Amino acid sequence: MVSKLTDNHVFVEVIRVCQHVNTRIKTPSIKLPVMALLKQYKETINPLLRHFDLLYISQGLPRMNDAERPNLLPTLMSGISDNFVESVVSIANLFHIFLRILFHQKLPQRNSDEDSNLRNHLGLAVRPEDAGFLAQWIGKLMLYHRALPAPGCPGLNSQDYEFLTPHGDKATWDPNEGGIPLVETKFTALKFIASGAFEDLERLQPALIASADSSSRLAELGDDILRRTVPSIYLENERIIQELLALFLGHEGPQGSPPAKPALQAKILALLSKSTVVTNYGRDIVRIVEAGLMPASSGADGSEPVKRGLETSKLRTQVFSFTHWIARNASTVAVKSIAPELIGKLRHYLSEQGWPKPREAQLGKDQAERASRSYSYEIIGLLARSCAKVVLMDSDLELLRWLFKSLGGDAWDNDITIGIESALSSVLGAFRDGLSPEVEGTLIELLFHYTTLEVGDQDSQGIEMLRSTRFVAIKFANRSLPFHDASARLMNLLVISSGQRQRKEVVEEARKGLDPYWYRNMNPSDIFTDSMSAGGEAYPTRCQMPEPNTLINMLFKGDMADLLGENRSAAVIFCRNVTFYTALVAHDRAPIIDMDWQRNLDVLVLNDEKARLSIHQYLHNYDDLDESPLKVLLDSAFATFFNPSAIENNNIGDCLLQLCSLGPQWLLDYHDGRLSEISALVYSNKYSTRTTAAELLGLFGSRYSAVNHEILQITRKLLKKAYDWRHAIGQDMYQVHGSLVALAHLVCRNESLFVSSKTLSKEICDLTVSIILDSHDKDAIDAALTALDMLCLYGRFGTADALSRVDLMAVSNRLEGLARGGNEKAVSVLGYLAMQQFETDESMTYILEILYKMHEHRQPEQQFAIGSALSCACIGWSSRSLISARVPGLPTGRTPPRRDLLGRVLDTVLGYCGQTKPSLRQASAIWLLCLVQYCENSPEVYSRLRVLQRAFKGFIADKDSLNQETASRGLTLVYEKGGRDTKDELVKDLVGSFTSSNSNLVGNVTEETELFEPGALPTGTHGSITTYKDIIRLANEVGDPSLIYRFMSLASSSSIWSSRAAFGRFGLSKILSDSSVDGYLARNAKLYPTLFRYRFDPNSNVRKAMNDIWFAVVKDTKATIDGHFKLIIEDLLKSVIAKEWRTREASCAALADLLQGYSVPDDELYLTRIWTVTFKVCDDIKDSVRLAAMDLAKVLTKILIQSFEKKDSSRQSAIVMLGQVLPFLLSPSGLESSAPDVRAFALATLRDIVRNGDKAMLQPFLGELIADRLLPLLSSLEPEAINYVHLNAQKYGMTEQQIDDARLSGVKMSPMMEAIERCINMLDETSMQELVPRLKGSIKTVIGLPSKVGVSRVLVSLSTRQNRIFRPYSGPFLKTIRRLLVDRNETISASAAAACGYISRVATDQDVLGYVTYARQLYLDAEDEKSRVLSGEIMLGIAKYAADKFQSLSSSLLPFVFVAKHDTSDAARELFKTAWEEGMGSRRAVRLLLREITQLSAELLNCHRWPVKHAASFAVGDVIRSLGNVISNEDSVHIWPLLEKALSGKTWNGKEEVLEAMVVFAQHSDYAKKDTAVASQMQKIVLRESNRNNIGAYRQRAILCLGDFIELFPSNYWFSSVHEVVSPVVQTLLDDSTRMELDDGPQAEPASQTIFEQILGNIITTLLRSVRPEVSQPQQLEKDLVDCLAIVEGIAAKRDPVIQTAIYDGERALFDRLASAHNEPMSEGLSKRFLDLLAKSGDAPEAARIKAAEALGSMVHVCTVEGSDTTLEEVRRILENRTREDRSSMVQAALNTARARLPRR
């Protein structure tokens, strides 16, 4: 009929008929064809027809049964998205109908087959647009809130709001108005979204919105859906990002939607932070930041206040995290478009907070606000770095300046500085690139400003500096300005000159800024070079030294000079270093810039003659001008030297001496006027100052070619002071010391002074000799030695006839004595003294003998000094040991001619070399080395090269390491000094000495002479170089005998060589650059593998030496290794398993380096071999070798993991390699190795492989990995100490369960468990089939708690993550795992039970029921509590982890759970109780399953095990209570036999509860009242149980139950039965011994509440209740009252509050019954006895007195009815007395009520 509405001809008639139909179908019993109407709605587009269709559908839907409604869904959802376009209003009603139907739609279990097919079943797979439409509107439904009006509902516009409320707010969502509950509807719709009807992408928005809902149910379900959904969604989808942004920001305009609420916005940002696409939405990002920084006062549209609270705080934190993520991950183009605006907003936000001080004091203490502030600074830095040219590089550097101001002046908190420093570190990189001159100038000015500001100062804007900005400013200067920038270096010097006022890290940073080596390390990105160091080293442009003149002028001239203050030591020394280095670079003599470059520079300046000459020539190029930088530098050096505060720096004196000695003559002339100042410092108390001043006087005196009056005057003054040496002490002695040293320098440097004043020279010589001979003062002797040193060196001593032979001998003897005392200066003086003697003089021989005799002194330094003295005696000024004493341009001293003295000394020393005395051998070796080193150009040395070689070779066999080192160095020097022919001859002789049986060289050593420790120099082929025989063998092998000398040089590792500056650098590189070596290496590559391996030798000395050799020989390391890769790796593969541990360790390190730095050809071949040898060496006996092998293994693992990520052929190689490596890892050589280190490595490697490998690679190994390897390892990896602690838990104040809980937690967080989980994720049908039998075997064989718990977790993961492929095997596992269920350890058992719960999810109903049967049988057959607890664990596991399965099988599971939850064991009871609650158990469930429960209870009541029988009894009682106030006869028929059975037998703990349940049953069921036999049986039971002999809680409650039962059957006569029960009890209880036993028992309570009084009170209550006037004859009633009073009066004597209350309350009830029965009046005697009881209530507690007052009121009623005036008057009297005496207001009220019942007189 409705379809005719489309026909215009009958339209009016149809409408009329519809009206009549509407009236008739209002009857609810009439069903409508809802499905037909719905189909008609779908098929038509007529609005009116659709209106009526929806009208009748809405009416017919409630009349359908629950099973019919879900059938409407497929039709309803089909085309719903198209219907929306056609008619929004009608589709809103249809959507509401859809929501109603959802309540009745039973959703399948998640991940089941039904769930997977649900989308097809509902037709959504065919029309995915319908699914998207529903998901969209369900998402909007999640946004809807009834409490908010349409415009203010976050995320919804007005149209959305109207759509969700088609019938108005109340009619739609108010159940009382016919609507549906909103929260329940949301929850149901969200569960539908979680089902298989929707895809992950469709679930995203509803789940996201729900996860932020205020309802915890919705939020938890939404979070769960999100966790499952997000990992599979591609968040780089533009549409997803646009939808999320729209939801976050809302839409503008009158029809737009407001932004989402803060909680949802925070969730959205968490998702957006995982997508890089969002970085392209610049404007939206800015709006998001605005939302996060918005003041907490109003909403974005002003409509809704934003609450300052946790949600807003979380949102702000998330906004900052999001912005931080954008700043780090967005492209440069994207950041540039938004950075300026974002920076501006962030700065505005900081200003709003208060900058630099907080606007509100309390705001500064807010932790969240402080964190946001710090984050803001950090983000500003990141954004500025990304678009530096736009926001940073303005002419004023405003942003950088603002950051520095913030660093110094932000007054919030010191923690804020972390964010500010992070921001400055971020922008620092932007200033490393080329800066424009304008920007660089501004930067220098800015850095200067903040370098000089102190804490407490104010900057240019008046901001007070609360913390120092100096460190960051220096850091900027060192990294943004080039090293050659003088301004930057000035800033560093300013910090250093500040002294101890600066923090250590600030000074350290400044020092790094003055060191080119550290500067280059701090700026590694500077790769462009335009200069080379002397060693051919590429030198970055920015790292070039400053131009000396510019640097000097900036530091010491103009305004900048004042900033340094008076302490300019560091500035002077730095300028000296730069100037000297520049001079050496100009002459190709500069040292390499390395860590020791400054020390090397000092060594060159001091000991290298060519270097000194180069500096001298460079300084002579300066013009003699007043503004000359050299003059300025020397002025500053003098000013610093004369400054008392800076004079502590010893280096300034050395610097000054070097400038004066190496500088031009005019430089000294310019400072001629400083003689008096210098001479004054000669008297300084500081030793270094005195000696420096003395040397300066000598230098200045050397300028004059004629006698200078001032010089002569100074000389005489000094001489006068020196003559006071005999009496001087303390400071006076210091002046004597300085005077004598200065005199010596003056007379030696000034030739005119010496020539013109012979007397003066003689006086000085005599004075010096006198002091040496006679003085014992240390300072005086030092001065005399220094003076004599100079006098002898410059020939002022012997030639002036100052000494006779006797004096010379005496001086020599005195010097010998001083030398033997360890005075090296005395040794040098002896050598210089010998310089002035003729070689034929007896004095020369005498001095040499003295030097020879001092070999007994065992200090090597002393012997080196003797060697130097011998060289000076032999060749005078030609000795290289005197290089530092020579001043360019000045003459040296005169030395008598020498002919063959050197030869004679060499022969003598060579003779000593053959001696056996240890001290003489060591001394002669050192002397010989010194003579060769210092007299290198003498023909005597060249003529004796072979002899020298033989001599040095003779020391190789010595055990003394110094002798060996000395010999090695000597042999190298001998080799270097010879020409090509000589070298060849030397090599031939040396080789012949080891190969020929008739060697012509004397002093040969044996072939077994040990040179190196075993393994120190491994060779691989022949072990290691240990003896000379090994050296010869290696030299022959590679075809180059000259290598002998190279390897001998490796022994020179003593610290003496580096501490003796005279030797300079040890030049191995010179030997290796020899053309013969180069030529050999070009022709033969055998040496490369050996050299490469030596570079990683465990001995640091060998390692350093071999690195020097390698880099000297190999110019291009990469090309060399690539060219000889196979040779190198083959050598390493052989030597890694060699005998010597050093060889193995070096080979491991070499292989690791080789594999990391270079590509490996033939990966499969070599890497497999390397893996094999690595595992062998991992089990090495030597610790260091094992560590090296572990490092190699880590490298191999890294290579293997990296190959997994590649897509080319190397990935295929990785698969092949994995097939070889994994079996090895799983073999006895890997995880099962006896070596702990090997096992640890194999385990770590395996974990990395699993973590990074993919399914295709690991699938063949998954079954073995999971079941056979990884699971057993969980126990193997557990520390052994845990087992000890577990066994001795009580000693440590712990329980075994606590330890097991910790072990369980460790398994869950174990990296091994993580690896197992990843393996499980890779399983497929094939690998699952392989895993199942292995896993079953593991369940039977694994030992240890971790492994057994791990098995349970594996089964859990299989049931949840791989449920589809695991389902066929789930049933058998429910049987197999029972082995773990019955484990003795409770933790293992509980874990297995939980695993079974998860398995039940995917198991069939039949398998689950079989499992439940096992649990039930376990419970029934339990011998102890443990089995019943285990049964509870099993049932709880199913209820908790397989809830859907539990509900579907509830009729089979819940009855057992219900009965068992009454178990007598607390542990078992709690488990079953929780399972009952998890399984949705309720009173309604008890009603529904009553038959099953009673049937099971009947079975269990017949069980022979008491705990089970008791649980069934308790269950029967609980059933009665659960049935409510009405128990039907049908139910009673099933319950009564069980109740009777439960109450039979002896008493047991808790039986009273069942007895009480019987009373409830009798109260709520008519069954007993209708069946007299049942009633009679109940009466027997209650009397029997009351008559039990248990004196305690049971009798107390049983007697009370008797009283309650009496009230249910008032028509029965009870007194005689009750009296018979209670009389013996009262008699027993009133006995004192019985009372004592009761109070001392285990159930004893405090005296006022003892069971004794409670039993007596219950007896009184029950006894008084049993007196029934309505069924008793007057005589019987009288007798009953007498008997009753006898017992009550006896008990009342106890005067206990409980008893009193029971008496008064019982009397009141009795009086009421007496009044109602209208029997004959009580006798006055009885009345009086009752009144006597009431009259004694005056001292009772308040509650008892109230009851007594009420009883008196009832007594009044009895007396009034019976007409007992006498008794009534007595009651009146008692009431009046009580009213006067009692002060309690409540008692007074009760008394007044009683008095009101009194009749008027």
GROMACS .gro file of C-alpha atoms in nm, residues 1239-1355:
model
  117
 1239ARG     CA    1   7.858  -1.842   2.396
 1240ALA     CA    2   7.797  -1.475   2.473
 1241PHE     CA    3   7.918  -1.371   2.131
 1242ALA     CA    4   7.716  -1.639   1.952
 1243LEU     CA    5   7.412  -1.533   2.147
 1244ALA     CA    6   7.457  -1.163   2.069
 1245THR     CA    7   7.518  -1.243   1.703
 1246LEU     CA    8   7.214  -1.463   1.683
 1247ARG     CA    9   7.002  -1.195   1.846
 1248ASP     CA   10   7.122  -0.935   1.597
 1249ILE     CA   11   7.056  -1.167   1.305
 1250VAL     CA   12   6.704  -1.235   1.422
 1251ARG     CA   13   6.640  -0.870   1.492
 1252ASN     CA   14   6.752  -0.754   1.149
 1253GLY     CA   15   6.692  -1.054   0.923
 1254ASP     CA   16   6.377  -1.094   0.720
 1255LYS     CA   17   6.138  -1.380   0.665
 1256ALA     CA   18   6.299  -1.513   0.347
 1257MET     CA   19   6.637  -1.542   0.514
 1258LEU     CA   20   6.542  -1.692   0.847
 1259GLN     CA   21   6.246  -1.912   0.757
 1260PRO     CA   22   6.446  -2.235   0.709
 1261PHE     CA   23   6.585  -2.200   1.060
 1262LEU     CA   24   6.282  -2.074   1.251
 1263GLY     CA   25   6.171  -2.407   1.396
 1264GLU     CA   26   6.514  -2.498   1.527
 1265LEU     CA   27   6.581  -2.144   1.645
 1266ILE     CA   28   6.266  -2.109   1.850
 1267ALA     CA   29   6.223  -2.454   1.999
 1268ASP     CA   30   6.567  -2.608   2.014
 1269ARG     CA   31   6.799  -2.312   2.066
 1270LEU     CA   32   6.650  -1.992   2.194
 1271LEU     CA   33   6.407  -2.139   2.447
 1272PRO     CA   34   6.669  -2.352   2.630
 1273LEU     CA   35   6.901  -2.052   2.629
 1274LEU     CA   36   6.663  -1.857   2.849
 1275SER     CA   37   6.766  -2.078   3.139
 1276SER     CA   38   7.128  -2.108   3.033
 1277LEU     CA   39   7.170  -1.732   3.032
 1278GLU     CA   40   7.025  -1.684   3.376
 1279PRO     CA   41   7.299  -1.602   3.630
 1280GLU     CA   42   7.389  -1.898   3.846
 1281ALA     CA   43   7.367  -1.681   4.156
 1282ILE     CA   44   6.990  -1.667   4.119
 1283ASN     CA   45   6.958  -2.036   4.196
 1284TYR     CA   46   7.159  -1.986   4.513
 1285VAL     CA   47   6.945  -1.692   4.620
 1286HIS     CA   48   6.633  -1.894   4.542
 1287LEU     CA   49   6.747  -2.175   4.769
 1288ASN     CA   50   6.845  -1.934   5.046
 1289ALA     CA   51   6.568  -1.680   5.007
 1290GLN     CA   52   6.499  -1.649   5.377
 1291LYS     CA   53   6.855  -1.542   5.446
 1292TYR     CA   54   6.800  -1.235   5.233
 1293GLY     CA   55   6.460  -1.144   5.371
 1294MET     CA   56   6.275  -1.255   5.060
 1295THR     CA   57   6.029  -1.522   4.955
 1296GLU     CA   58   6.075  -1.770   4.677
 1297GLN     CA   59   5.773  -1.624   4.504
 1298GLN     CA   60   5.925  -1.278   4.502
 1299ILE     CA   61   6.237  -1.416   4.339
 1300ASP     CA   62   6.029  -1.610   4.086
 1301ASP     CA   63   5.834  -1.295   4.004
 1302ALA     CA   64   6.160  -1.114   3.937
 1303ARG     CA   65   6.278  -1.402   3.719
 1304LEU     CA   66   5.951  -1.394   3.528
 1305SER     CA   67   5.988  -1.021   3.472
 1306GLY     CA   68   6.340  -1.080   3.347
 1307VAL     CA   69   6.217  -1.333   3.094
 1308LYS     CA   70   5.955  -1.093   2.964
 1309MET     CA   71   6.211  -0.817   2.913
 1310SER     CA   72   6.486  -1.048   2.792
 1311PRO     CA   73   6.642  -0.962   2.455
 1312MET     CA   74   6.629  -1.334   2.384
 1313MET     CA   75   6.253  -1.331   2.429
 1314GLU     CA   76   6.238  -1.037   2.191
 1315ALA     CA   77   6.426  -1.245   1.935
 1316ILE     CA   78   6.184  -1.535   1.983
 1317GLU     CA   79   5.887  -1.303   1.931
 1318ARG     CA   80   6.037  -1.177   1.607
 1319CYS     CA   81   6.092  -1.531   1.486
 1320ILE     CA   82   5.730  -1.609   1.562
 1321ASN     CA   83   5.621  -1.313   1.350
 1322MET     CA   84   5.801  -1.468   1.051
 1323LEU     CA   85   5.630  -1.806   1.069
 1324ASP     CA   86   5.417  -1.939   0.784
 1325GLU     CA   87   5.237  -2.268   0.725
 1326THR     CA   88   5.555  -2.451   0.628
 1327SER     CA   89   5.771  -2.331   0.914
 1328MET     CA   90   5.481  -2.376   1.158
 1329GLN     CA   91   5.455  -2.736   1.054
 1330GLU     CA   92   5.825  -2.779   1.132
 1331LEU     CA   93   5.801  -2.589   1.460
 1332VAL     CA   94   5.513  -2.784   1.616
 1333PRO     CA   95   5.690  -3.118   1.678
 1334ARG     CA   96   6.003  -2.938   1.795
 1335LEU     CA   97   5.804  -2.725   2.035
 1336LYS     CA   98   5.628  -3.029   2.175
 1337GLY     CA   99   5.965  -3.184   2.236
 1338SER     CA  100   6.087  -2.870   2.407
 1339ILE     CA  101   5.789  -2.872   2.642
 1340LYS     CA  102   5.901  -3.215   2.756
 1341THR     CA  103   6.274  -3.146   2.775
 1342VAL     CA  104   6.335  -2.785   2.878
 1343ILE     CA  105   6.456  -2.729   3.231
 1344GLY     CA  106   6.468  -2.418   3.443
 1345LEU     CA  107   6.203  -2.161   3.516
 1346PRO     CA  108   6.303  -1.913   3.242
 1347SER     CA  109   6.279  -2.172   2.964
 1348LYS     CA  110   5.954  -2.318   3.089
 1349VAL     CA  111   5.799  -1.975   3.123
 1350GLY     CA  112   5.939  -1.895   2.780
 1351VAL     CA  113   5.754  -2.194   2.633
 1352SER     CA  114   5.432  -2.052   2.772
 1353ARG     CA  115   5.501  -1.713   2.622
 1354VAL     CA  116   5.575  -1.873   2.286
 1355LEU     CA  117   5.237  -2.044   2.292
   0.00000   0.00000   0.00000
